[in-house]
Amino acid sequence: MAIEPSGLDACTAHLKTCLKNIHQVIQKANEILCSISQPSVCSEVLQSSRGADYISGVVEVYRLSKRMEGGMRTRNIDCERLRLVLRDIELSWNNLQAFLSICPSLLQALPSQSALEDVAEGVFSDSSPCLQSCCGVCLLDRSVEKLSSEEKNCMINIGGRLYHPSCANFWLHCVDSTLPNLACHSNCSACVKLNKDEL
């Protein structure tokens, strides 16, 4: 069962908005590092505690884009507009890694590309997973995430929706002051059961 057209449009708009903001954050990091003319000064900035914290935050933003890729795979969302934004994110990320190469200790501290790609692994399915069981931002269903049980259990419930803390944090600080709450498809058996239980 695929997501209904109106639900697909809402999911696509949601994903595009978030991915564009992710791209802006990574692009801004590139602009900041590019504005430092001396490699030695750039290395000094990156090795400072504030610089390392900043890059750590940018890495977490990039990780969110990979989770969103996984959410798209899980929901069989394949849209040219989203592929273009994901491509732009990858180009900006690769460019940022080139800057980080002047600071090998920081580059080594980054998660491996394979670890980041694992986050993007979604499970293709003929059915559309219930939106109530996934993160309201990245749309990745926690049952298909390649995360430890401790990481899966750290999702937070806000207003009856689940969110990864880092996803909710990004959305609230970089997208909108209200967390997203996408409606599930009308044939979702989990939502139908939930609605019956509430009666």
mmCIF file of C-alpha atoms in Angstrom, residues 114-115 117-123 140-149 151-152:
data_model
loop_
_atom_site.group_PDB
_atom_site.id
_atom_site.type_symbol
_atom_site.label_atom_id
_atom_site.label_comp_id
_atom_site.label_asym_id
_atom_site.label_seq_id
_atom_site.Cartn_x
_atom_site.Cartn_y
_atom_site.Cartn_z
ATOM 1 C CA SER A 114 30.073 3.571 5.907
ATOM 2 C CA ALA A 115 28.644 4.307 9.370
ATOM 3 C CA GLU A 117 25.600 5.339 4.967
ATOM 4 C CA ASP A 118 24.210 2.670 7.342
ATOM 5 C CA VAL A 119 21.925 5.344 8.802
ATOM 6 C CA ALA A 120 20.480 5.888 5.309
ATOM 7 C CA GLU A 121 19.611 2.238 4.818
ATOM 8 C CA GLY A 122 15.864 2.013 4.704
ATOM 9 C CA VAL A 123 13.793 -1.039 3.966
ATOM 10 C CA LEU A 140 12.625 6.775 9.651
ATOM 11 C CA ASP A 141 10.705 3.999 11.347
ATOM 12 C CA ARG A 142 12.601 2.939 14.436
ATOM 13 C CA SER A 143 11.884 -0.726 13.697
ATOM 14 C CA VAL A 144 14.102 -0.575 10.581
ATOM 15 C CA GLU A 145 16.866 1.630 11.931
ATOM 16 C CA LYS A 146 20.294 0.083 12.244
ATOM 17 C CA LEU A 147 20.691 1.439 15.748
ATOM 18 C CA SER A 148 21.335 -0.159 19.087
ATOM 19 C CA SER A 149 18.285 -0.653 21.308
ATOM 20 C CA GLU A 151 19.668 4.564 20.595
ATOM 21 C CA LYS A 152 16.189 3.492 19.460
#
